[in-house]
JSON list of C-alpha atoms in Angstrom, two decimals:
[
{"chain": "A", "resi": 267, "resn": "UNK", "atom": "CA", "xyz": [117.82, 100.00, 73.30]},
{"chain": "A", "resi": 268, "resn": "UNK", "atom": "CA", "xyz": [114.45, 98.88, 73.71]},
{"chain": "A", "resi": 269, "resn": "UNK", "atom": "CA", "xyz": [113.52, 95.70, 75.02]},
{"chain": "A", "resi": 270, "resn": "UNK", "atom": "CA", "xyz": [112.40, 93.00, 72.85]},
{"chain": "A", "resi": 271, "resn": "UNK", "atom": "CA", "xyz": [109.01, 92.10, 75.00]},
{"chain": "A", "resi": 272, "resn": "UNK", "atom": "CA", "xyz": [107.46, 94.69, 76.98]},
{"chain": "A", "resi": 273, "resn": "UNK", "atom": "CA", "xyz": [108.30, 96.08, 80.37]},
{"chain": "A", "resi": 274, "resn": "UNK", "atom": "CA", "xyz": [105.87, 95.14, 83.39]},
{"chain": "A", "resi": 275, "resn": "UNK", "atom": "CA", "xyz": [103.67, 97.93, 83.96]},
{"chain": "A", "resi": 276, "resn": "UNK", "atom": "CA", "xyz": [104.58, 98.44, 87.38]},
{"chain": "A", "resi": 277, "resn": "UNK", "atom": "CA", "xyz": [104.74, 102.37, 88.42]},
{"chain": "A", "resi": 278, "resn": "UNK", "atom": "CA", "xyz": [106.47, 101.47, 91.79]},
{"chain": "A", "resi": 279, "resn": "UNK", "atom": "CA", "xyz": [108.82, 98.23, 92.28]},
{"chain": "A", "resi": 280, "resn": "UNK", "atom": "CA", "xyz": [112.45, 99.88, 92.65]},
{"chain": "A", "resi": 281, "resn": "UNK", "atom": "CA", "xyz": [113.07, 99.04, 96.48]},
{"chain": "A", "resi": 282, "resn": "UNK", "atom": "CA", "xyz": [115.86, 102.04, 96.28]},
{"chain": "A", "resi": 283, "resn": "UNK", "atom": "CA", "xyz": [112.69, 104.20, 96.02]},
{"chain": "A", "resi": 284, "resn": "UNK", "atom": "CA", "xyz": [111.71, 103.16, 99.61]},
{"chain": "A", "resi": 285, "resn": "UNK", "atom": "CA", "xyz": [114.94, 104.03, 100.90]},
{"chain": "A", "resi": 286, "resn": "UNK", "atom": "CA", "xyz": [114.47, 107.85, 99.49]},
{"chain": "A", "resi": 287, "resn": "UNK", "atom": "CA", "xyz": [111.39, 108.47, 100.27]},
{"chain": "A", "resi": 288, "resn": "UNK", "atom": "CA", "xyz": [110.76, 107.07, 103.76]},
{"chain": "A", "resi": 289, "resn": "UNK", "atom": "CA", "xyz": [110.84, 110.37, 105.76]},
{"chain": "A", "resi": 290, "resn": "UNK", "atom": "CA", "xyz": [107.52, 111.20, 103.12]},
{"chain": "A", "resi": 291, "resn": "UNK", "atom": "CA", "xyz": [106.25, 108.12, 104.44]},
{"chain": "A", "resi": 292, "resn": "UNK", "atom": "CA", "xyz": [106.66, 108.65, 108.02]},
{"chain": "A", "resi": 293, "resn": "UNK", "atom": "CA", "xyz": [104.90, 112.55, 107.41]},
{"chain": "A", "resi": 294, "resn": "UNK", "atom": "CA", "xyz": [102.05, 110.27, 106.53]},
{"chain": "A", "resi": 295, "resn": "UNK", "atom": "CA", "xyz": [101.94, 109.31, 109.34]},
{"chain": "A", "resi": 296, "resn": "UNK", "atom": "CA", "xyz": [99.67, 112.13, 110.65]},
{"chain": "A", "resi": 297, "resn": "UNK", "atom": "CA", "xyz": [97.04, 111.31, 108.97]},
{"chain": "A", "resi": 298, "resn": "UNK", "atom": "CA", "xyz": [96.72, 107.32, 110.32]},
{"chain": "A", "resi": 299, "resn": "UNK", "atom": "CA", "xyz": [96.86, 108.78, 113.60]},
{"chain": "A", "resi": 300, "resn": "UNK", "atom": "CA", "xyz": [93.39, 108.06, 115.37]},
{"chain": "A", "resi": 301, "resn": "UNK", "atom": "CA", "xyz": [90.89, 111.48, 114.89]},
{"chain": "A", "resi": 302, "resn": "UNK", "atom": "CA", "xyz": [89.91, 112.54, 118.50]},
{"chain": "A", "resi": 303, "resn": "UNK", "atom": "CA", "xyz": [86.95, 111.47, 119.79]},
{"chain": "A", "resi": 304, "resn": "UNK", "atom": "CA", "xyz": [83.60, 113.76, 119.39]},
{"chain": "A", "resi": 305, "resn": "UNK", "atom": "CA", "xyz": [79.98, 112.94, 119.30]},
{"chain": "A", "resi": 306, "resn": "UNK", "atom": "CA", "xyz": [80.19, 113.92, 115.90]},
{"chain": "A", "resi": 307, "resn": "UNK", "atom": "CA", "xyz": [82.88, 111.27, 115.10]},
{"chain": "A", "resi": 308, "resn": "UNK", "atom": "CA", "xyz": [81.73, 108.75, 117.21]},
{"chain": "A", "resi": 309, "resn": "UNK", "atom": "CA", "xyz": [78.10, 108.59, 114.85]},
{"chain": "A", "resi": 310, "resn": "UNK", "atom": "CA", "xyz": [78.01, 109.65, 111.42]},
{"chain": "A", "resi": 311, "resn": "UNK", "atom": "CA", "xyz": [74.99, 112.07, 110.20]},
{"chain": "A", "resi": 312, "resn": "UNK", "atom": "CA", "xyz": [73.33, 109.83, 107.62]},
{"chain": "A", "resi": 313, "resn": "UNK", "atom": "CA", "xyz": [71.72, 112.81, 105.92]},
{"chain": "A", "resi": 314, "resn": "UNK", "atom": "CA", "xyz": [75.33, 114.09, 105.00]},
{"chain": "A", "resi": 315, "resn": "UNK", "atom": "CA", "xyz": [77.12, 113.62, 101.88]},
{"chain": "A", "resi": 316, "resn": "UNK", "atom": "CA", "xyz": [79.15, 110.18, 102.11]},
{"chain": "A", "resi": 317, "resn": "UNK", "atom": "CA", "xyz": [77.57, 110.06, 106.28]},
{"chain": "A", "resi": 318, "resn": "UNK", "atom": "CA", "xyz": [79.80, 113.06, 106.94]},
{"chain": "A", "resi": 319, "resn": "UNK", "atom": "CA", "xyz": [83.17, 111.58, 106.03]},
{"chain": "A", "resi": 320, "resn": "UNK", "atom": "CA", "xyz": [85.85, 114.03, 104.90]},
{"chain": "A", "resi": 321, "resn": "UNK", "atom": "CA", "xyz": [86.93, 114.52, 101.12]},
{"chain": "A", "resi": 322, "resn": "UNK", "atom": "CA", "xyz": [84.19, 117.36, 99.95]},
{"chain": "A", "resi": 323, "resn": "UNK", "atom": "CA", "xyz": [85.82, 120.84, 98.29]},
{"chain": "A", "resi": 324, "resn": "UNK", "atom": "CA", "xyz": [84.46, 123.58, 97.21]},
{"chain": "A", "resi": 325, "resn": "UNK", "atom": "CA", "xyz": [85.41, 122.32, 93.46]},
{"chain": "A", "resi": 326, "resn": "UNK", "atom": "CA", "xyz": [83.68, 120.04, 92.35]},
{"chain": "A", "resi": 327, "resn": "UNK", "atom": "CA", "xyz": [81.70, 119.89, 95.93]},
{"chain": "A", "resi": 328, "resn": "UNK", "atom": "CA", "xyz": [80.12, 116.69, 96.31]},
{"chain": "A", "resi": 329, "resn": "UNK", "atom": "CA", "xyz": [81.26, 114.68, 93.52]},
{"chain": "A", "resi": 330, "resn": "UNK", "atom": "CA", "xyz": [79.53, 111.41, 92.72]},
{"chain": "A", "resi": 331, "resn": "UNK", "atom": "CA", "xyz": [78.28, 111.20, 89.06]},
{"chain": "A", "resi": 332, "resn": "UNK", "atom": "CA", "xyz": [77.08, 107.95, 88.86]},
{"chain": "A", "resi": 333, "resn": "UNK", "atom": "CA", "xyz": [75.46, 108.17, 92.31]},
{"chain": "A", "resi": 334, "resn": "UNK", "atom": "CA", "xyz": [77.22, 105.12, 94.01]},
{"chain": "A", "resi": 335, "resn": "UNK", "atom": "CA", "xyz": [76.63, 106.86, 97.56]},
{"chain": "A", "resi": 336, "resn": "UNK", "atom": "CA", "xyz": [73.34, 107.32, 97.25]},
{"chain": "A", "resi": 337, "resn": "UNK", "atom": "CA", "xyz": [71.71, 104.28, 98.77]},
{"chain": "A", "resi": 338, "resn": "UNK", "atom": "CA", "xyz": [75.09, 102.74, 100.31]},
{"chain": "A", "resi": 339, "resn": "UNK", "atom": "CA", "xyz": [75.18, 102.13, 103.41]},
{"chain": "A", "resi": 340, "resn": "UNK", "atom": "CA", "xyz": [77.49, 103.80, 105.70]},
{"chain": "A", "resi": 341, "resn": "UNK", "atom": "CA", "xyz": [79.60, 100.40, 106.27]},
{"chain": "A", "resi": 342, "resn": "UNK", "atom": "CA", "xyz": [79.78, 100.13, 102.34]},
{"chain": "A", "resi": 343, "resn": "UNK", "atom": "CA", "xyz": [80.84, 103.93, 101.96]},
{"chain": "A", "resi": 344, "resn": "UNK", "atom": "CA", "xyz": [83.94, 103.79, 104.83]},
{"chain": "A", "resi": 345, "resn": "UNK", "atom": "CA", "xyz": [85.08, 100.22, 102.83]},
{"chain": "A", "resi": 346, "resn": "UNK", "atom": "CA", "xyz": [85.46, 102.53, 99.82]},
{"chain": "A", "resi": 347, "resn": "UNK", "atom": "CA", "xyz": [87.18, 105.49, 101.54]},
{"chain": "A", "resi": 348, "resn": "UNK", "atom": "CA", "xyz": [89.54, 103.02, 103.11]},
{"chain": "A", "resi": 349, "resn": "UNK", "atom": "CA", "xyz": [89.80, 102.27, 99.34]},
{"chain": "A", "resi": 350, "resn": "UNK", "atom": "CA", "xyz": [90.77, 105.47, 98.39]},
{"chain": "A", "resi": 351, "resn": "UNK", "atom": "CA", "xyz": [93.02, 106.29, 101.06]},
{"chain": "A", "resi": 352, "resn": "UNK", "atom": "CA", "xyz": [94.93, 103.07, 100.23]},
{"chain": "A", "resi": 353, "resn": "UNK", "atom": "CA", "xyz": [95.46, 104.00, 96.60]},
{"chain": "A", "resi": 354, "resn": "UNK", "atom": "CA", "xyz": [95.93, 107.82, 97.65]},
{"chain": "A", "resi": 355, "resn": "UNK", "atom": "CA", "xyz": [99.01, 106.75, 99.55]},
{"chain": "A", "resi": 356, "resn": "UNK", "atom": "CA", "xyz": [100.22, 104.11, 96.79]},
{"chain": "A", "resi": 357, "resn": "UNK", "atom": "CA", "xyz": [100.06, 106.33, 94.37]},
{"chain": "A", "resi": 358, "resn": "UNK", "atom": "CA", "xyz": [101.59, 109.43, 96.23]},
{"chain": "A", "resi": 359, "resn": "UNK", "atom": "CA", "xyz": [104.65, 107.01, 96.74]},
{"chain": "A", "resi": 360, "resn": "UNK", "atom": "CA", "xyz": [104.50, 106.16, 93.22]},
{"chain": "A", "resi": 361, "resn": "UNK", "atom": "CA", "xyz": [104.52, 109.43, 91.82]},
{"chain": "A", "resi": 362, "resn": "UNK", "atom": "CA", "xyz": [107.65, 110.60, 93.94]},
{"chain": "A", "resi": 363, "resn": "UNK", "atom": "CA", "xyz": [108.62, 107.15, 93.27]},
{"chain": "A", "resi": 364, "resn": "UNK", "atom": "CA", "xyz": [109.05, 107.56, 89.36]},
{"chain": "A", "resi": 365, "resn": "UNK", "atom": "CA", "xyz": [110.72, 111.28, 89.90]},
{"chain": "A", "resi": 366, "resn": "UNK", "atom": "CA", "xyz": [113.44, 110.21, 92.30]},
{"chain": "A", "resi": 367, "resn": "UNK", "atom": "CA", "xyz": [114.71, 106.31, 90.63]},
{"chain": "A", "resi": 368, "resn": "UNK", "atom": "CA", "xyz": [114.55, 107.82, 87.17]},
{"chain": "A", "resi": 369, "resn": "UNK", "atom": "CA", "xyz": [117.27, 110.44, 88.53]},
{"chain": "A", "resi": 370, "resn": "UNK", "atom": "CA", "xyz": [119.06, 108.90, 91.87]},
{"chain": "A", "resi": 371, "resn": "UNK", "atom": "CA", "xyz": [119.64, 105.29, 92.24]},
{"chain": "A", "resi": 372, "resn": "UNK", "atom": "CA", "xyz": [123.07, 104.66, 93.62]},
{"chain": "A", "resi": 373, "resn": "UNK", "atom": "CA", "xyz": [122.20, 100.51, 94.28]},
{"chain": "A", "resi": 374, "resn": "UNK", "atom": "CA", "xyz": [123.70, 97.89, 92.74]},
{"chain": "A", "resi": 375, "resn": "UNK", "atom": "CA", "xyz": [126.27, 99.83, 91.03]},
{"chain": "A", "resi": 376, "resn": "UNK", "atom": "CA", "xyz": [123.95, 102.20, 89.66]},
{"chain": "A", "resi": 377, "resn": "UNK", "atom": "CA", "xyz": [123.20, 99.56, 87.03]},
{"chain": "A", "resi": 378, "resn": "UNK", "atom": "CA", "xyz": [119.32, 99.84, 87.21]},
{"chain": "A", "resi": 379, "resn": "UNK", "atom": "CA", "xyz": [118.78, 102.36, 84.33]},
{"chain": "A", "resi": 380, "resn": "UNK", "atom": "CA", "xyz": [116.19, 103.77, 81.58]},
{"chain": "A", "resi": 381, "resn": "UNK", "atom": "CA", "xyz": [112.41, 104.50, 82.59]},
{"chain": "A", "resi": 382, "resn": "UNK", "atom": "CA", "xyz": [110.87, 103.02, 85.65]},
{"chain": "A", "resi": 383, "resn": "UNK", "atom": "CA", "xyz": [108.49, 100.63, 84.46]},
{"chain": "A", "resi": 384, "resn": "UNK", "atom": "CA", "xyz": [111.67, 98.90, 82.91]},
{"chain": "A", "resi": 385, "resn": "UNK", "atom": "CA", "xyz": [113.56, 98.79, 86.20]},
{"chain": "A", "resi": 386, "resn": "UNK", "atom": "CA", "xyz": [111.87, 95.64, 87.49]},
{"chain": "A", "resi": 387, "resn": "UNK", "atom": "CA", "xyz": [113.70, 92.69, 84.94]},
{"chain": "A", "resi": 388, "resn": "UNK", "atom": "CA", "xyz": [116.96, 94.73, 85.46]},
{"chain": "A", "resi": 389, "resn": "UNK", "atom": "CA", "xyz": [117.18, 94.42, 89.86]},
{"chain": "A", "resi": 390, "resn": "UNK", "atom": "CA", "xyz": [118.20, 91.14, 91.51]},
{"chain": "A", "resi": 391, "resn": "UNK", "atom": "CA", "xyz": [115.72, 88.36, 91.67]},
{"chain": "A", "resi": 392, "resn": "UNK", "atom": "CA", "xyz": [115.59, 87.95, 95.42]},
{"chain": "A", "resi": 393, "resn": "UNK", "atom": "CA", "xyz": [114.66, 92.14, 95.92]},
{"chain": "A", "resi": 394, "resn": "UNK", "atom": "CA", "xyz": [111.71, 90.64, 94.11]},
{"chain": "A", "resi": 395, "resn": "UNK", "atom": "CA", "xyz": [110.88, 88.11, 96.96]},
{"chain": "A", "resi": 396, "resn": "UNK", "atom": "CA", "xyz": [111.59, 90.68, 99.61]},
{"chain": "A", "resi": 397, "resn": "UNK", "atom": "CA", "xyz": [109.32, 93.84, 97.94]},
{"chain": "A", "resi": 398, "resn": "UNK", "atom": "CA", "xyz": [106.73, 90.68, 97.91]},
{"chain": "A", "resi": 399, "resn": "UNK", "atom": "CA", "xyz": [107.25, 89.84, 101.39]},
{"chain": "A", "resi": 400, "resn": "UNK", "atom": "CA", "xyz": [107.20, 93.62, 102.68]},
{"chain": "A", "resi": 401, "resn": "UNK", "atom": "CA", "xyz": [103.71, 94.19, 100.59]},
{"chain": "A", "resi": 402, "resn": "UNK", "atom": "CA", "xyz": [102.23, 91.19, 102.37]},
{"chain": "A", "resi": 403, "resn": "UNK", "atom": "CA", "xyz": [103.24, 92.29, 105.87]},
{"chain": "A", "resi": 404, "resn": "UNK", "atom": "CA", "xyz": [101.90, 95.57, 104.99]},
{"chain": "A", "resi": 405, "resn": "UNK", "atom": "CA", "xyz": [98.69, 94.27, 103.99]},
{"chain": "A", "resi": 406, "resn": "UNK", "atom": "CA", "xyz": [97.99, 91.71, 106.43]},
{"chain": "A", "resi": 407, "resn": "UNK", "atom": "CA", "xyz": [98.81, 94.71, 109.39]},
{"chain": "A", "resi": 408, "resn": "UNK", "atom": "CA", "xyz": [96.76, 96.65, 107.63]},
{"chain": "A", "resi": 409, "resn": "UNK", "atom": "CA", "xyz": [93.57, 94.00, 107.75]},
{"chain": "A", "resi": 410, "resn": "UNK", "atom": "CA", "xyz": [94.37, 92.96, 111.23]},
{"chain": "A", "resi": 411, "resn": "UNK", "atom": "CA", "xyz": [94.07, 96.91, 112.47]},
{"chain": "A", "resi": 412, "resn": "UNK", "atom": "CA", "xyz": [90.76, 97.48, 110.19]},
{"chain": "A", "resi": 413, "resn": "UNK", "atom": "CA", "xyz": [89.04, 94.54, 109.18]},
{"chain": "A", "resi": 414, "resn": "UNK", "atom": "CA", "xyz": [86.58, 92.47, 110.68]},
{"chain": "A", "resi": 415, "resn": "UNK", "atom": "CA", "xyz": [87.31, 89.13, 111.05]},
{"chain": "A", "resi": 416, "resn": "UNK", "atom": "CA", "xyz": [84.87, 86.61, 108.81]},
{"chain": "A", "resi": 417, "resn": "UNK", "atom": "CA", "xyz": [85.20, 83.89, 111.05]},
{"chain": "A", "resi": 418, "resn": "UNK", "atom": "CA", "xyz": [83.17, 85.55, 113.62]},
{"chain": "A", "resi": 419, "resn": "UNK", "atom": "CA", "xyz": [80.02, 86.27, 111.28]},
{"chain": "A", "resi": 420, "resn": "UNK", "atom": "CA", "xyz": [79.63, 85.50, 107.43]},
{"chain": "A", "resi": 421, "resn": "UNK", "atom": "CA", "xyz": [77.79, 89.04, 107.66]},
{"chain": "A", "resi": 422, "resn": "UNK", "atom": "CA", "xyz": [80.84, 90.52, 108.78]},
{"chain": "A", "resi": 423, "resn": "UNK", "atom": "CA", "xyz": [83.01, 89.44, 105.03]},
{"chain": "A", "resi": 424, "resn": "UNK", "atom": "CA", "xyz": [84.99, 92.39, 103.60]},
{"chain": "A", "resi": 425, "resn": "UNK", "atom": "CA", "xyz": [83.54, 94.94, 106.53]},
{"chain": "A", "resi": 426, "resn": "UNK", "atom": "CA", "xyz": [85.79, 97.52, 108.35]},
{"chain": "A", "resi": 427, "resn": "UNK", "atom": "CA", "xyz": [85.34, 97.40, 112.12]},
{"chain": "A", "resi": 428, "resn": "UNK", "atom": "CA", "xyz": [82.87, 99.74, 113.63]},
{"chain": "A", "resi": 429, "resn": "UNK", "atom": "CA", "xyz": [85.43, 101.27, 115.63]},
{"chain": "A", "resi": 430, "resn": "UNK", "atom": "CA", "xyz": [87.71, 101.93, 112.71]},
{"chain": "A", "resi": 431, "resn": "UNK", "atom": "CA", "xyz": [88.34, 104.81, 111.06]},
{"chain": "A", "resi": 432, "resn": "UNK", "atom": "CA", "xyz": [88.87, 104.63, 107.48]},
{"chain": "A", "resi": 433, "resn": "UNK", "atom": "CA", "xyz": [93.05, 105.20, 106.76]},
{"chain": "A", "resi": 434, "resn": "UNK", "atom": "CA", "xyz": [93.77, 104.93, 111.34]},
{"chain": "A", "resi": 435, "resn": "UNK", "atom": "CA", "xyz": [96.56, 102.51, 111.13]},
{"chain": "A", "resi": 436, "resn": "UNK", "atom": "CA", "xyz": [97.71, 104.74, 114.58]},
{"chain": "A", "resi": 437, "resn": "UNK", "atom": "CA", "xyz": [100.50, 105.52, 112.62]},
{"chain": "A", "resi": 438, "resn": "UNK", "atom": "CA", "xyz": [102.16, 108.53, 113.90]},
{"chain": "A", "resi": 439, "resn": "UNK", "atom": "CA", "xyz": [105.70, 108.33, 114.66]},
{"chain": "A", "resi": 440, "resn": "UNK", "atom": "CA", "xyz": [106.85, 112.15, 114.59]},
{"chain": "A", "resi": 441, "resn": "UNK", "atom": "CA", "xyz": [103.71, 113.19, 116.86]},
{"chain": "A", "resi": 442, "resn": "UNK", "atom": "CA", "xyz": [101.56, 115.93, 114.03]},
{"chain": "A", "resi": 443, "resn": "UNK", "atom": "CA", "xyz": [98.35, 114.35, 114.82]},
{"chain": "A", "resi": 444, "resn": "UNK", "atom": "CA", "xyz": [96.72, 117.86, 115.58]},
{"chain": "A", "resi": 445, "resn": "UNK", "atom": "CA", "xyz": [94.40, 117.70, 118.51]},
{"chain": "A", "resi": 446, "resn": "UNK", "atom": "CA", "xyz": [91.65, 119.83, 117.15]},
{"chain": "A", "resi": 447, "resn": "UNK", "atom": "CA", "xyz": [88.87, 117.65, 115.61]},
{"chain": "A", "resi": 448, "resn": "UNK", "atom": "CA", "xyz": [88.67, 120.32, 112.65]},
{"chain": "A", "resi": 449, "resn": "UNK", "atom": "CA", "xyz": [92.15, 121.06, 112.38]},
{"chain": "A", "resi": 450, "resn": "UNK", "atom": "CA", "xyz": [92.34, 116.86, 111.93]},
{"chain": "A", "resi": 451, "resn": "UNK", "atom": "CA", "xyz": [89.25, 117.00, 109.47]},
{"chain": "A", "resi": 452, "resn": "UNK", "atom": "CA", "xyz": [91.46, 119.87, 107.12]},
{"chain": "A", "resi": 453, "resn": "UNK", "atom": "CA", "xyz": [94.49, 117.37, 107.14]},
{"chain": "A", "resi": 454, "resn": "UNK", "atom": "CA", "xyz": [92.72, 114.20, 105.78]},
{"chain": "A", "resi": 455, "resn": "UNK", "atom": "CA", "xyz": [91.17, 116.26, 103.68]},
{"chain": "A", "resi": 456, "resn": "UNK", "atom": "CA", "xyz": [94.63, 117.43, 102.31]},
{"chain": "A", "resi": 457, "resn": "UNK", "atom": "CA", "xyz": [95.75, 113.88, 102.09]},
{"chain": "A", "resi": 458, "resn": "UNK", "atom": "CA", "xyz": [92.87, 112.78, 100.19]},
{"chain": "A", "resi": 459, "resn": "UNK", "atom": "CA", "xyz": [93.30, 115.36, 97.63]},
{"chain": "A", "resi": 460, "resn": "UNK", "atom": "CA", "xyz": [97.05, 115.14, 97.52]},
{"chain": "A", "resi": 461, "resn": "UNK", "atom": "CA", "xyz": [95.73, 111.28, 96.83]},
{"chain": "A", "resi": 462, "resn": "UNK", "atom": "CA", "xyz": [93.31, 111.49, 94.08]},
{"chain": "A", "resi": 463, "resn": "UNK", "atom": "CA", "xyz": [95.89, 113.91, 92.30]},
{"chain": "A", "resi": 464, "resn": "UNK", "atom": "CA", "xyz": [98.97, 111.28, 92.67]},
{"chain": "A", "resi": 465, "resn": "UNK", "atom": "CA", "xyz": [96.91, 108.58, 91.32]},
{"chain": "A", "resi": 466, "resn": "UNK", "atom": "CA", "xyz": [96.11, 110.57, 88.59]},
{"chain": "A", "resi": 467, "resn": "UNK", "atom": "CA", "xyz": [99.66, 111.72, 88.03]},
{"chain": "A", "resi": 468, "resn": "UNK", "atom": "CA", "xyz": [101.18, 108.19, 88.33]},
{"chain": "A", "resi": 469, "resn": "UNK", "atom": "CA", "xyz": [98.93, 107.04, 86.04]},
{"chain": "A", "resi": 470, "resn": "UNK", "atom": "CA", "xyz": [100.27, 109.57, 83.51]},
{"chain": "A", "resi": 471, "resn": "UNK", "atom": "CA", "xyz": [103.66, 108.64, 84.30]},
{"chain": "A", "resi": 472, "resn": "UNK", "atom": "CA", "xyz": [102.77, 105.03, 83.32]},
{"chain": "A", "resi": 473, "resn": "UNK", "atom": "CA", "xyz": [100.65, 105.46, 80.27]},
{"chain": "A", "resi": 474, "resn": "UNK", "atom": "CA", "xyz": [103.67, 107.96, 79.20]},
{"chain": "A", "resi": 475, "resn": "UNK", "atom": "CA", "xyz": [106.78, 106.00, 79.67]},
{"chain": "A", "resi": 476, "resn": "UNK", "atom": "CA", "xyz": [104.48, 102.92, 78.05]},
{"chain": "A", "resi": 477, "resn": "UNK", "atom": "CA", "xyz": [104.34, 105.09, 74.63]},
{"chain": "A", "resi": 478, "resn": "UNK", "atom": "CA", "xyz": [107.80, 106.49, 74.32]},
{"chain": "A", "resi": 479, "resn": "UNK", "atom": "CA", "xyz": [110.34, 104.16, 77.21]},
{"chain": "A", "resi": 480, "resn": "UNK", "atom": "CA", "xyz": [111.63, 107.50, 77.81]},
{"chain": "A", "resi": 481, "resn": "UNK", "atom": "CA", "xyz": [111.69, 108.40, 81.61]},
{"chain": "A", "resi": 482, "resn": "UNK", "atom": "CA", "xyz": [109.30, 111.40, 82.82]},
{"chain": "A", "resi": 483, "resn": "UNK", "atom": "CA", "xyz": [112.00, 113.98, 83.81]},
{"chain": "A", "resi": 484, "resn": "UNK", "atom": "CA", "xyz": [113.19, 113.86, 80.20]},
{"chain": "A", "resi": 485, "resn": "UNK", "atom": "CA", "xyz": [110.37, 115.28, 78.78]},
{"chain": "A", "resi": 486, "resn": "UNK", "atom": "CA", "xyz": [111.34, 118.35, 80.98]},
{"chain": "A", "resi": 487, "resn": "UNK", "atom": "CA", "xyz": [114.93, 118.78, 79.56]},
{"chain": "A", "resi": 488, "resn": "UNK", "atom": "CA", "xyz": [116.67, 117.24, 83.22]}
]
């Protein structure tokens, strides 16, 4: 039956989906883990596409339409990679996120039912408080590890260390941080585009379940 006010549109609030997906989230763990070191690393080419960050293929090749790289500077281009990479992994968890509740959630009595973006009113109030309180941890590690601090310089506001690389939270618990700089280069590279195609995806999984409050799998006859 369909609810009488709509659902929060909120692609990724189940905490069950945590549970079920956390070996995905330690594999992404390789690509936090610090690149190695190289002179070519260490100072980015500012004649190169984005200062020679990864996140080019051949298709579309160096995609930027409205030109927003073009006269950014290199401190303004790794904010909005770190960006990227922070959505890329969101929405990779949401994705898998909206596949696995809709069809496996064995908490609280298996009571939690119907399309994902309806799950939130129907879970315990205080899973609310501690989803809120993980998300904050998460994000306040994540600025202490790559942010500068403002109350050292007002220049320094909303900058990304210097010694930072864009997505290094040194996150790498099972060790597949390859050692090759290139061989590192191909992985982010995978992650970013395994990114950009989640967020896309999750998005459609939204906009979808919005429309019809039917869950995703459905439409495929599971």
């Amino acid at each position: 039956r369909r609810p009488s006010t709509p659902p929060p549109l909120l692609p990724l609030t189940y905490p069950a989906t945590m549970l079920y997906i956390a070996p995905a989230i330690a594999a992404l763990g390789l690509f936090n883990a610090k690149a190695p070191t190289t002179k070519s690393s260490t100072k980015m080419a500012a004649t190169e596409f984005a200062y020679g960050l990864p996140g080019v293929t051949s298709f579309p090749g160096e995609f930027d339409p409205l030109g927003l790289s073009k006269d950014a500077s290199e401190e303004q281009v790794k904010v909005w990679r770190e960006a990227e990479l922070t959505h890329g992994r969101v929405g990779m968890l949401a994705a898998a996120g909206f596949l696995v509740q809709e069809s496996f959630h064995p908490l609280f009595d298996g009571s939690v039912t119907g399309p994902a973006i309806e799950h939130i009113p129907q879970i315990p109030e205080f899973f609310w408080f501690a989803l809120t309180l993980a998300i904050g941890a998460s994000e306040a590690y994540r600025v202490q590890v790559g942010w500068e601090d403002p109350k050292t310089s007002v220049d320094k506001y909303g900058t990304l260390k210097a010694d930072y690389t864009p997505g290094d939270l040194g996150f790498d618990p099972l060790g597949l941080k390859p050692e090759d700089p290139e061989e590192f280069a191909a992985m982010q590279l995978k992650e970013l585009n395994n990114g950009r195609l989640a967020m896309i995806a999750a998005a459609g999984f939204l906009a979808q379940e919005s429309i019809d409050h039917k869950p995703i799998l459905e439409h495929l006859g599971f």
